[in-house]
Amino acid sequence: MGGHRNLEYAFWANEQSFGSAVLLFLGGLIGTVPYHNFDGKVTFYNYMWAGIYSMAVGLLIMIIEYPRGKRMKGSVMERRFQQPLAKFVSALGPLTRNYYSRFIFYFIAGIPSCTLITTFLGGVGLVVGSLIYLVSAIKGEEWRSPTTDAKPKATQGASNVKYLSDAPKNPPPRRPVDAAANNQI
């Protein structure tokens, strides 16, 4: 048994909820398509409202979940073109930053999506994603904007630039620098 790792559940919940939102949107799109009877009449599904609802909720959740938040240690693996949506999510404040509010919203939004067979998988996935958000909220996690605390990039004349003269002189395998200095190896 290894040591205790700090697992951040928010990233798992983000991927789960985003994937479920895509399934909700696509399932809702399929659920709103009319079909032709054998007598040539066009008929809509009885639960077409669930398809329209799932498309709207899926699109809203995709907008909220697309930007990835900053991890506890400060790193972030951003999605392409997430900056405008990250600003939008940050502007909504505690409604989107707090994972308890995401848990409540996603849980309530996922239940009506389970009434239509084409949106059932997305609805169940959204409920599971909301439960993962509950775990992350209990653990004290919170969505942090990836644009906050941005460090300026180093300029060309900065002192941290390595030159070719700083290249190692010994061929590999090399001893670690601090161990070589203390003659520990």
Short mmCIF file of C-alpha atoms in Angstrom, two decimals:
data_model
loop_
_atom_site.label_atom_id
_atom_site.label_comp_id
_atom_site.label_asym_id
_atom_site.label_seq_id
_atom_site.Cartn_x
_atom_site.Cartn_y
_atom_site.Cartn_z
CA MET A 1 0.00 0.00 0.00
CA GLY A 2 1.43 3.32 -1.08
CA GLY A 3 1.31 6.71 0.55
CA HIS A 4 -1.75 8.92 0.61
CA ARG A 5 -2.31 10.78 -2.65
CA ASN A 6 -4.38 13.90 -2.95
CA LEU A 7 -6.79 13.02 -5.72
CA GLU A 8 -8.65 15.94 -7.24
CA TYR A 9 -12.12 14.74 -8.14
CA ALA A 10 -13.09 17.94 -9.91
CA PHE A 11 -11.22 16.99 -13.08
CA TRP A 12 -12.94 13.64 -13.25
CA ALA A 13 -16.29 15.38 -12.68
CA ASN A 14 -15.46 17.95 -15.38
CA GLU A 15 -14.77 15.28 -18.00
CA GLN A 16 -17.78 13.21 -16.93
CA SER A 17 -20.16 16.17 -17.04
CA PHE A 18 -18.82 17.50 -20.34
CA GLY A 19 -19.16 14.11 -22.02
CA SER A 20 -22.66 13.70 -20.59
CA ALA A 21 -23.63 17.15 -21.86
CA VAL A 22 -22.52 16.20 -25.37
CA LEU A 23 -24.60 13.01 -25.12
CA LEU A 24 -27.57 15.02 -23.85
CA PHE A 25 -27.36 17.46 -26.73
CA LEU A 26 -27.01 14.76 -29.38
CA GLY A 27 -29.71 12.58 -27.80
CA GLY A 28 -32.03 15.57 -27.60
CA LEU A 29 -31.37 16.31 -31.26
CA ILE A 30 -32.28 12.76 -32.20
CA GLY A 31 -35.32 12.88 -29.88
CA THR A 32 -36.79 15.89 -31.66
CA VAL A 33 -36.62 14.43 -35.17
CA PRO A 34 -40.10 13.54 -36.46
CA TYR A 35 -40.75 10.19 -38.08
CA HIS A 36 -43.04 9.06 -40.91
CA ASN A 37 -45.86 6.62 -40.26
CA PHE A 38 -46.76 3.90 -42.73
CA ASP A 39 -49.64 6.01 -43.98
CA GLY A 40 -47.29 8.91 -44.84
CA LYS A 41 -48.13 11.19 -41.91
CA VAL A 42 -45.36 12.97 -40.05
CA THR A 43 -45.51 12.29 -36.32
CA PHE A 44 -43.53 13.73 -33.44
CA TYR A 45 -42.58 11.80 -30.35
CA ASN A 46 -44.78 12.18 -27.29
CA TYR A 47 -41.76 13.17 -25.22
CA MET A 48 -40.40 15.72 -27.67
CA TRP A 49 -40.28 18.22 -24.80
CA ALA A 50 -37.58 16.06 -23.19
CA GLY A 51 -35.50 16.28 -26.36
CA ILE A 52 -35.76 20.06 -26.51
CA TYR A 53 -35.05 20.30 -22.78
CA SER A 54 -32.00 18.01 -23.11
CA MET A 55 -30.61 20.05 -26.00
CA ALA A 56 -30.91 23.29 -24.01
CA VAL A 57 -29.46 21.82 -20.80
CA GLY A 58 -26.72 20.02 -22.72
CA LEU A 59 -25.65 23.20 -24.45
CA LEU A 60 -25.63 25.16 -21.18
CA ILE A 61 -23.58 22.50 -19.39
CA MET A 62 -21.13 22.26 -22.31
CA ILE A 63 -20.54 26.01 -21.99
CA ILE A 64 -20.01 25.74 -18.23
CA GLU A 65 -17.83 22.62 -18.37
CA TYR A 66 -15.68 23.40 -21.40
CA PRO A 67 -13.08 25.50 -19.56
CA ARG A 68 -10.92 23.45 -17.23
CA GLY A 69 -10.14 24.99 -13.88
CA LYS A 70 -6.73 25.37 -12.33
CA ARG A 71 -5.53 22.47 -10.19
CA MET A 72 -4.66 22.84 -6.52
CA LYS A 73 -0.94 22.83 -7.31
CA GLY A 74 -1.47 25.58 -9.88
CA SER A 75 -1.13 23.79 -13.20
CA VAL A 76 -3.82 23.52 -15.83
CA MET A 77 -4.13 21.67 -19.13
CA GLU A 78 -6.35 24.05 -21.05
CA ARG A 79 -8.66 23.08 -23.85
CA ARG A 80 -8.35 24.90 -27.12
CA PHE A 81 -10.21 28.25 -27.19
CA GLN A 82 -11.29 28.00 -23.55
CA GLN A 83 -10.26 31.54 -22.51
CA PRO A 84 -13.50 33.37 -23.48
CA LEU A 85 -15.63 30.71 -21.80
CA ALA A 86 -13.38 30.74 -18.71
CA LYS A 87 -14.05 34.47 -18.38
CA PHE A 88 -17.78 33.79 -18.72
CA VAL A 89 -17.69 31.08 -16.04
CA SER A 90 -15.66 33.35 -13.75
CA ALA A 91 -18.18 36.16 -14.26
CA LEU A 92 -21.03 33.96 -13.01
CA GLY A 93 -19.30 33.84 -9.63
CA PRO A 94 -20.31 31.34 -6.96
CA LEU A 95 -22.97 29.73 -9.14
CA THR A 96 -20.30 28.09 -11.26
CA ARG A 97 -17.25 28.30 -9.00
CA ASN A 98 -18.82 26.39 -6.11
CA TYR A 99 -19.12 22.63 -6.68
CA TYR A 100 -22.10 22.29 -4.31
CA SER A 101 -24.15 24.47 -6.68
CA ARG A 102 -22.99 22.41 -9.67
CA PHE A 103 -23.99 19.24 -7.84
CA ILE A 104 -27.51 20.54 -7.18
CA PHE A 105 -27.99 21.95 -10.70
CA TYR A 106 -26.65 18.87 -12.52
CA PHE A 107 -28.57 16.43 -10.33
CA ILE A 108 -31.86 18.27 -10.87
CA ALA A 109 -31.14 18.78 -14.60
CA GLY A 110 -30.24 15.13 -15.15
CA ILE A 111 -33.48 13.62 -13.84
CA PRO A 112 -35.90 14.85 -16.61
CA SER A 113 -33.37 13.78 -19.23
CA CYS A 114 -33.89 10.15 -18.22
CA THR A 115 -37.47 10.13 -19.61
CA LEU A 116 -36.43 9.80 -23.26
CA ILE A 117 -34.47 6.78 -24.45
CA THR A 118 -32.15 8.87 -26.64
CA THR A 119 -31.15 11.09 -23.71
CA PHE A 120 -31.13 8.43 -21.00
CA LEU A 121 -27.40 7.76 -21.14
CA GLY A 122 -26.59 11.47 -21.00
CA GLY A 123 -28.98 11.97 -18.09
CA VAL A 124 -27.52 9.12 -16.07
CA GLY A 125 -24.00 10.33 -16.85
CA LEU A 126 -24.95 13.81 -15.67
CA VAL A 127 -26.30 12.44 -12.39
CA VAL A 128 -23.05 10.49 -11.91
CA GLY A 129 -21.06 13.65 -12.71
CA SER A 130 -23.09 15.57 -10.13
CA LEU A 131 -22.27 12.95 -7.50
CA ILE A 132 -18.57 13.28 -8.33
CA TYR A 133 -18.93 17.04 -7.92
CA LEU A 134 -20.48 16.39 -4.51
CA VAL A 135 -17.41 14.38 -3.49
CA SER A 136 -15.09 17.12 -4.73
CA ALA A 137 -17.11 19.78 -2.88
CA ILE A 138 -16.92 17.78 0.34
CA LYS A 139 -13.15 17.54 -0.11
CA GLY A 140 -13.00 21.35 -0.32
CA GLU A 141 -12.25 21.75 -4.01
CA GLU A 142 -13.40 24.82 -5.92
CA TRP A 143 -13.21 25.93 -9.55
CA ARG A 144 -10.38 28.40 -10.04
CA SER A 145 -9.96 30.37 -13.21
CA PRO A 146 -6.89 29.42 -15.26
CA THR A 147 -6.30 33.09 -16.08
CA THR A 148 -5.77 34.25 -12.49
CA ASP A 149 -2.24 34.67 -11.16
CA ALA A 150 -0.80 34.61 -14.65
CA LYS A 151 2.96 35.05 -14.56
CA PRO A 152 4.52 37.20 -17.25
CA LYS A 153 6.67 35.32 -19.72
CA ALA A 154 10.41 35.79 -19.53
CA THR A 155 11.91 38.22 -21.97
CA GLN A 156 14.88 37.49 -24.18
CA GLY A 157 17.38 39.19 -21.85
CA ALA A 158 16.24 37.34 -18.75
CA SER A 159 18.78 35.72 -16.45
CA ASN A 160 17.16 32.28 -16.62
CA VAL A 161 18.21 31.71 -20.24
CA LYS A 162 20.57 28.74 -20.69
CA TYR A 163 23.40 29.04 -23.12
CA LEU A 164 25.31 26.35 -24.95
CA SER A 165 28.28 26.94 -22.64
CA ASP A 166 26.09 25.65 -19.78
CA ALA A 167 25.77 22.27 -21.49
CA PRO A 168 26.96 19.25 -19.49
CA LYS A 169 30.56 18.27 -20.03
CA ASN A 170 30.37 14.61 -18.93
CA PRO A 171 28.92 11.99 -21.25
CA PRO A 172 25.87 10.07 -20.04
CA PRO A 173 25.21 8.45 -17.61
CA ARG A 174 25.81 11.46 -15.39
CA ARG A 175 25.85 11.56 -11.61
CA PRO A 176 23.36 13.90 -9.95
CA VAL A 177 24.90 17.33 -9.37
CA ASP A 178 24.36 17.50 -5.60
CA ALA A 179 25.52 13.90 -5.05
CA ALA A 180 28.63 14.50 -7.14
CA ALA A 181 29.46 17.59 -5.09
CA ASN A 182 29.15 15.67 -1.81
CA ASN A 183 30.87 12.51 -3.18
CA GLN A 184 27.91 10.40 -2.12
CA ILE A 185 27.92 8.17 -5.17
#
